[in-house]
Coordinates of C-alpha atoms and ligand atoms in Angstrom, one line a residue:
X2 CA 136.5 49.2 121.5
X3 CA 134.0 50.8 119.0
X4 CA 132.9 54.3 119.7
X5 CA 129.2 54.2 120.7
X6 CA 126.5 56.4 119.3
X7 CA 124.7 58.2 122.1
X8 CA 121.3 59.8 121.8
X9 CA 121.5 63.4 123.0
X10 CA 118.6 65.2 121.4
X11 CA 115.0 64.5 120.3
X12 CA 112.3 66.4 118.5
X13 CA 109.2 65.9 116.3
X14 CA 106.5 67.6 114.3
X15 CA 103.2 66.8 112.6
X16 CA 101.1 68.8 110.1
X17 CA 98.2 70.8 111.6
X18 CA 95.4 69.2 109.5
X19 CA 93.6 66.5 111.4
X20 CA 91.5 63.9 109.5
X21 CA 89.3 61.9 111.9
X22 CA 87.8 58.4 111.2
X23 CA 84.4 60.1 111.0
X24 CA 85.6 62.4 108.2
X25 CA 86.9 59.3 106.3
X26 CA 83.6 57.5 106.9
X27 CA 81.7 60.4 105.4
X28 CA 83.4 59.9 102.0
X29 CA 84.2 56.1 101.8
X30 CA 82.7 52.8 102.8
X31 CA 84.2 52.5 106.3
X32 CA 83.3 53.4 109.9
X33 CA 85.0 54.7 113.0
X34 CA 84.0 51.4 114.6
X35 CA 85.9 49.3 112.0
X36 CA 89.0 51.5 111.9
X37 CA 89.3 51.8 115.7
X38 CA 88.6 48.1 116.4
X39 CA 90.9 46.8 113.6
X40 CA 93.8 49.2 114.1
X41 CA 93.4 51.5 117.2
X42 CA 93.7 54.6 114.9
X43 CA 91.2 57.4 115.6
X44 CA 92.7 60.2 113.6
X45 CA 95.8 61.1 111.5
X46 CA 97.6 64.2 110.4
X47 CA 97.7 65.0 106.7
X48 CA 99.9 67.5 104.8
X49 CA 98.4 70.4 102.9
X50 CA 99.0 70.2 99.1
X51 CA 102.4 71.7 98.4
X52 CA 103.9 70.6 101.8
X53 CA 106.7 68.1 101.2
X54 CA 108.7 65.7 103.4
X55 CA 111.6 68.2 103.6
X56 CA 109.3 70.7 105.3
X57 CA 108.5 68.3 108.1
X58 CA 112.0 66.9 108.3
X59 CA 113.5 70.4 108.6
X60 CA 111.2 71.3 111.5
X61 CA 111.8 68.0 113.4
X62 CA 115.5 68.3 112.8
X63 CA 115.5 71.9 114.2
X64 CA 113.7 70.7 117.3
X65 CA 116.2 67.8 117.8
X66 CA 119.2 70.1 117.5
X67 CA 117.6 72.5 120.0
X68 CA 117.0 69.6 122.4
X69 CA 120.6 68.6 122.1
X70 CA 121.7 72.2 122.5
X71 CA 123.8 72.2 119.3
X72 CA 123.7 73.9 116.0
X73 CA 126.1 71.8 113.9
X74 CA 126.5 68.2 113.0
X75 CA 129.0 66.2 110.9
X76 CA 126.4 64.3 108.9
X77 CA 122.6 64.0 108.3
X78 CA 120.7 60.8 107.6
X79 CA 117.1 61.0 106.5
X80 CA 114.8 58.0 106.5
X81 CA 111.9 58.5 104.1
X82 CA 109.7 56.6 101.7
X83 CA 108.4 59.9 100.3
X84 CA 111.4 62.0 99.2
X85 CA 110.5 65.4 97.8
X86 CA 111.6 64.2 94.3
X87 CA 112.8 60.8 92.9
X88 CA 116.1 62.6 92.3
X89 CA 118.0 64.0 94.1
X90 CA 117.9 62.7 97.7
X91 CA 116.1 65.0 100.2
X92 CA 118.7 64.9 102.9
X93 CA 120.9 67.6 101.4
X94 CA 118.0 69.9 101.0
X95 CA 117.2 69.4 104.7
X96 CA 120.8 70.0 105.7
X97 CA 120.9 73.2 103.7
X98 CA 117.7 74.5 105.2
X99 CA 119.0 73.8 108.7
X100 CA 122.2 75.7 108.0
X101 CA 124.4 72.7 108.5
X102 CA 126.8 73.6 105.7
X103 CA 128.2 71.1 103.3
X104 CA 128.1 68.0 105.6
X105 CA 127.4 64.6 104.1
X106 CA 123.6 64.2 103.9
X107 CA 121.7 61.3 102.3
X108 CA 118.4 59.3 102.4
X109 CA 117.8 55.8 103.6
X110 CA 114.8 54.0 102.1
X111 CA 113.6 51.1 104.2
X112 CA 109.9 52.2 104.5
X113 CA 108.6 51.6 108.0
X114 CA 112.0 50.2 109.2
X115 CA 113.8 53.2 107.8
X116 CA 114.4 55.0 111.0
X117 CA 116.2 52.0 112.5
X118 CA 118.2 51.5 109.4
X119 CA 119.1 55.3 109.5
X120 CA 120.2 54.9 113.2
X121 CA 122.4 52.0 112.2
X122 CA 124.1 53.8 109.4
X123 CA 124.6 56.9 111.6
X124 CA 126.1 54.7 114.3
X125 CA 128.4 53.3 111.7
X126 CA 129.6 56.8 110.7
X127 CA 130.3 57.4 114.4
X128 CA 132.0 54.0 114.9
X129 CA 134.3 54.7 111.9
X130 CA 135.3 58.1 113.2
X131 CA 133.8 59.7 110.0
X132 CA 131.4 61.8 112.2
X133 CA 131.3 62.8 115.9
X134 CA 127.7 64.0 115.7
X135 CA 124.9 63.0 113.3
X136 CA 121.3 64.2 112.9
X137 CA 119.0 61.3 112.1
X138 CA 115.5 62.1 110.8
X139 CA 112.5 60.0 110.0
X140 CA 110.0 62.0 107.9
X141 CA 107.1 61.2 105.7
X142 CA 104.5 63.0 103.7
X143 CA 103.2 59.5 103.3
X144 CA 99.6 60.5 102.3
X145 CA 101.1 61.8 99.0
X146 CA 101.4 58.1 97.9
X147 CA 98.1 57.0 99.3
X148 CA 94.9 56.8 97.2
X149 CA 92.5 59.0 99.3
X150 CA 89.6 56.7 98.1
X151 CA 91.2 53.4 99.0
X152 CA 89.7 52.1 102.2
X153 CA 92.4 49.5 102.7
X154 CA 95.2 52.2 103.0
X155 CA 93.7 55.7 103.5
X156 CA 92.6 55.0 107.1
X157 CA 95.9 53.5 108.0
X158 CA 98.6 56.1 107.1
X159 CA 99.4 59.6 108.2
X160 CA 102.2 62.2 107.9
X161 CA 104.8 63.5 110.4
X162 CA 108.5 63.6 111.3
X163 CA 110.8 62.9 114.2
X164 CA 114.5 63.3 114.7
X165 CA 117.3 62.5 117.1
X166 CA 120.9 63.7 117.5
X167 CA 123.5 61.0 118.0
X168 CA 127.0 61.8 119.4
X169 CA 130.1 59.8 119.8
X170 CA 130.5 58.4 123.3
X171 CA 130.8 55.3 125.4
X172 CA 128.6 52.2 125.6
X173 CA 128.3 52.8 129.4
X174 CA 126.6 56.2 128.9
X175 CA 122.8 56.4 129.0
X176 CA 121.5 56.9 125.5
X177 CA 124.1 54.7 123.9
X178 CA 122.6 52.5 121.1
X179 CA 123.5 49.0 122.3
X180 CA 122.3 45.9 120.4
X181 CA 121.2 46.2 116.8
X182 CA 119.5 43.7 114.6
X183 CA 118.4 44.3 111.0
X184 CA 117.0 42.0 108.3
X185 CA 115.1 41.9 105.0
X186 CA 113.3 39.5 102.7
X187 CA 113.0 40.7 99.1
X188 CA 110.8 37.8 98.3
X189 CA 108.1 39.7 100.1
X190 CA 108.6 43.0 98.1
X191 CA 105.1 42.9 96.7
X192 CA 103.4 43.1 100.1
X193 CA 103.9 46.9 100.3
X194 CA 104.5 48.4 96.9
X195 CA 104.0 51.5 94.7
X196 CA 103.8 49.7 91.3
X197 CA 104.8 52.7 89.0
X198 CA 107.1 55.7 89.3
X199 CA 110.4 53.7 89.5
X200 CA 112.7 52.3 86.8
X201 CA 110.6 49.1 86.4
X202 CA 107.6 51.2 85.3
X203 CA 108.3 54.9 85.2
X204 CA 104.7 56.0 84.4
X205 CA 101.4 54.4 84.2
X206 CA 98.2 55.4 82.4
X207 CA 96.4 54.1 85.5
X208 CA 96.9 56.9 88.1
X209 CA 96.2 54.3 90.8
X210 CA 99.6 52.5 90.0
X211 CA 101.3 55.5 91.6
X212 CA 99.7 54.9 94.9
X213 CA 100.9 52.4 97.5
X214 CA 99.2 48.9 97.7
X215 CA 99.4 46.8 100.8
X216 CA 98.5 43.1 101.4
X217 CA 97.5 44.0 105.0
X218 CA 96.8 40.5 106.4
X219 CA 100.1 39.0 105.3
X220 CA 102.0 42.1 106.4
X221 CA 100.3 41.7 109.8
X222 CA 101.5 38.2 110.4
X223 CA 105.0 38.8 109.1
X224 CA 105.2 42.0 111.2
X225 CA 104.5 40.2 114.5
X226 CA 106.9 37.4 113.7
X227 CA 109.8 39.5 112.5
X228 CA 109.5 42.3 115.1
X229 CA 109.4 39.6 117.9
X230 CA 112.4 37.7 116.5
X231 CA 114.4 40.8 115.7
X232 CA 113.7 42.1 119.2
X233 CA 114.9 38.8 120.7
X234 CA 118.2 39.1 118.7
X235 CA 118.8 42.7 119.8
X236 CA 118.1 41.8 123.4
X237 CA 120.5 38.9 123.2
X238 CA 123.2 41.1 121.8
X239 CA 122.6 43.6 124.7
X240 CA 122.6 40.9 127.3
X241 CA 119.1 41.8 128.4
X242 CA 116.1 39.5 128.8
X243 CA 112.6 40.6 127.9
X244 CA 111.9 41.2 131.6
X245 CA 114.6 43.9 131.6
X246 CA 112.6 46.0 129.1
X247 CA 110.7 49.0 130.6
X248 CA 109.4 50.2 127.2
X249 CA 108.8 48.6 123.9
X250 CA 108.5 51.3 121.4
X251 CA 107.5 49.6 118.2
X252 CA 106.7 51.0 114.8
X253 CA 103.1 52.3 115.1
X254 CA 101.2 50.4 112.5
X255 CA 98.4 48.7 114.4
X256 CA 97.7 48.4 118.2
X257 CA 97.0 44.7 117.7
X258 CA 100.5 44.2 116.2
X259 CA 102.1 46.0 119.1
X260 CA 100.2 44.0 121.7
X261 CA 101.0 40.7 119.8
X262 CA 104.7 41.5 119.8
X263 CA 104.6 42.3 123.5
X264 CA 102.8 39.0 124.1
X265 CA 105.3 37.0 122.0
X266 CA 108.1 38.6 124.1
X267 CA 106.3 37.8 127.3
X268 CA 106.0 41.5 128.2
X269 CA 102.9 43.0 129.8
X270 CA 100.9 44.9 127.1
X271 CA 101.3 48.2 129.1
X272 CA 105.0 48.1 128.4
X273 CA 104.2 48.7 124.7
X274 CA 104.0 52.4 124.0
X275 CA 101.1 53.3 121.7
X276 CA 100.4 56.7 120.2
X277 CA 98.9 55.6 116.8
X278 CA 95.4 56.7 117.8
X279 CA 96.5 60.3 117.1
X280 CA 98.7 59.8 114.1
X281 CA 98.1 56.5 112.3
X282 CA 101.0 54.8 110.6
X283 CA 103.7 57.4 109.8
X284 CA 106.1 54.9 108.4
X285 CA 109.8 56.0 108.9
X286 CA 108.6 58.8 111.2
X287 CA 106.7 56.7 113.6
X288 CA 109.4 55.6 116.0
X289 CA 111.0 59.0 116.7
X290 CA 107.5 60.5 116.8
X291 CA 106.5 57.9 119.4
X292 CA 109.7 58.5 121.4
X293 CA 109.2 62.2 121.5
X294 CA 105.5 61.7 122.6
X295 CA 106.5 59.2 125.3
X296 CA 109.3 61.4 126.6
X297 CA 107.3 64.6 126.5
X298 CA 104.5 63.0 128.4
X299 CA 107.0 61.9 131.1
X300 CA 106.4 58.2 130.4
X301 CA 109.9 57.2 129.3
X302 CA 112.3 58.6 131.8
X303 CA 116.1 58.6 132.2
X304 CA 117.5 55.1 132.9
X305 CA 114.5 53.3 131.4
X306 CA 115.5 50.3 129.3
X307 CA 114.0 50.9 125.8
X308 CA 113.6 48.4 122.9
X309 CA 112.8 49.8 119.5
X310 CA 111.5 47.6 116.7
X311 CA 109.9 47.9 113.3
X312 CA 108.7 46.0 110.3
X313 CA 107.8 47.4 106.9
X314 CA 108.1 47.3 103.1
X315 CA 110.9 45.5 101.5
X316 CA 110.1 43.5 103.5
X317 CA 112.5 44.9 106.1
X318 CA 112.8 44.8 109.9
X319 CA 115.0 45.7 112.8
X320 CA 115.4 46.3 116.5
X321 CA 117.8 48.2 118.8
X322 CA 118.1 48.7 122.5
X323 CA 119.2 51.7 124.6
X324 CA 119.0 53.0 128.1
X325 CA 117.1 56.2 128.0
X326 CA 119.2 59.4 128.5
X327 CA 118.6 62.5 130.5
X328 CA 117.1 64.9 127.9
X329 CA 115.6 68.3 128.5
X330 CA 111.8 68.2 128.2
X331 CA 110.5 69.8 125.0
Ligands
UT7_401 O1 103.7 50.0 108.1 C1 104.1 48.8 107.5 C2 103.5 47.7 108.2 N1 102.0 47.8 107.9 C3 101.3 47.1 108.8 O2 101.8 46.6 109.7 C4 99.8 46.9 108.5 C5 99.5 45.5 108.9 N2 98.1 45.1 108.6 C6 97.1 45.6 109.3 O3 97.2 46.4 110.2 C7 95.7 45.0 109.0 O4 95.8 43.9 108.1 C8 94.7 46.1 108.4 C9 94.3 47.1 109.5 C10 95.4 46.8 107.2 C11 93.5 45.4 107.9 O5 92.9 44.7 109.0 P1 92.4 43.1 108.8 O6 91.9 42.8 110.1 O7 93.7 42.4 108.4 O8 91.3 43.2 107.8 P2 91.2 42.6 106.3 O9 92.1 43.3 105.3 O10 91.4 41.1 106.4 O11 89.7 42.9 106.0 C12 88.7 42.3 106.8 C13 87.3 42.8 106.2 C14 87.2 42.6 104.7 O12 85.9 42.3 104.4 P3 85.4 40.8 104.2 O13 86.2 40.3 103.0 O14 85.7 40.1 105.5 O15 84.0 40.9 103.8 C15 87.6 43.9 104.1 O16 87.0 44.1 102.9 O17 87.2 44.2 106.4 C16 87.0 44.9 105.1 N3 87.7 46.2 105.2 C17 87.1 47.3 105.7 N4 85.9 47.5 106.2 C18 85.6 48.7 106.6 C19 89.0 46.5 104.8 N5 89.2 47.8 105.0 C20 88.1 48.3 105.6 C21 87.7 49.6 106.0 N6 86.5 49.7 106.6 N7 88.6 50.6 106.0

């Protein structure tokens, strides 16, 4: 039987700077009323100039290690859309700053689904016996790729980081990652895209091409469809029905998406955890940030059956199930 990956530690961090809807409305053609009613977002955290993804990732990682009561791991996997540099990966920098020595450390790029993809690769390292303990981080200085004057994206995205420690164990243990489902559809790559800065177009005279563009409406409908179907597959692999789920912790993009996914699964809306009012969409950071918020608030408690799901750029999506472990409160 495969060795299971068991969640034993959790931590998160956000930058101090708060940007409210009112602050955005003061400098662009939008309103608190529009942003709140269309997305559920009231404010977001934004990094100061000079703060990079590794700064947030290191702090979240430190907190997760503390929560697990450990100071070493065998590998580090960092999910991010906004690495400190196009080259090299940011994972090794974070491992070095955490004093983790020369462990394997690398980045996973699957935008808003990144954290679930990172969990899956970490669980793979554990299943193979390559690692007994892995630090998995989702971290984004996402606002660094957002045009501050674009009303279709600036109100939506924010910065932050969350992390978990996974340790080799048994499927019967609370915290074991149970049923995974992952998928992608590259035909939808243009839905969420930074047109320049990659090998297709390294630089652009138009500075706007270095910012992310999103076809919001199409992303919305695909997000609901894929998060619901991926959740169903992960539940089926676990042997759970939707009625067994205590908490749906979905990628925090839009409260209307989270409610629609709950609806599609036949879950009461209250089962969908929502914290995006405070942080907006933090891409790869959103699920671990939501987990830490929900656990710190005493909402998700030991033994709860939890379903994680996400949809994002690529397009990519995923879902995974776990029974919530006994963790020390942060
Ligand atoms: O994280 C990866 C996954 N990302 C997502 O899941 C995002 C999914 N998409 C969404 O959450 C929504 O599509 C948005 C929140 C981005 C947009 O909401 P929408 O209800 O789909 O609005 P829309 O883009 O269709 O725009 C509706 C109207 C338009 O005006 P007209 O054409 O009806 O006159 C927009 O120009 O709202 C206008 N609009 C705004 N108005 C005020 C667009 N952005 C704004 C704004 N303030 N910030």
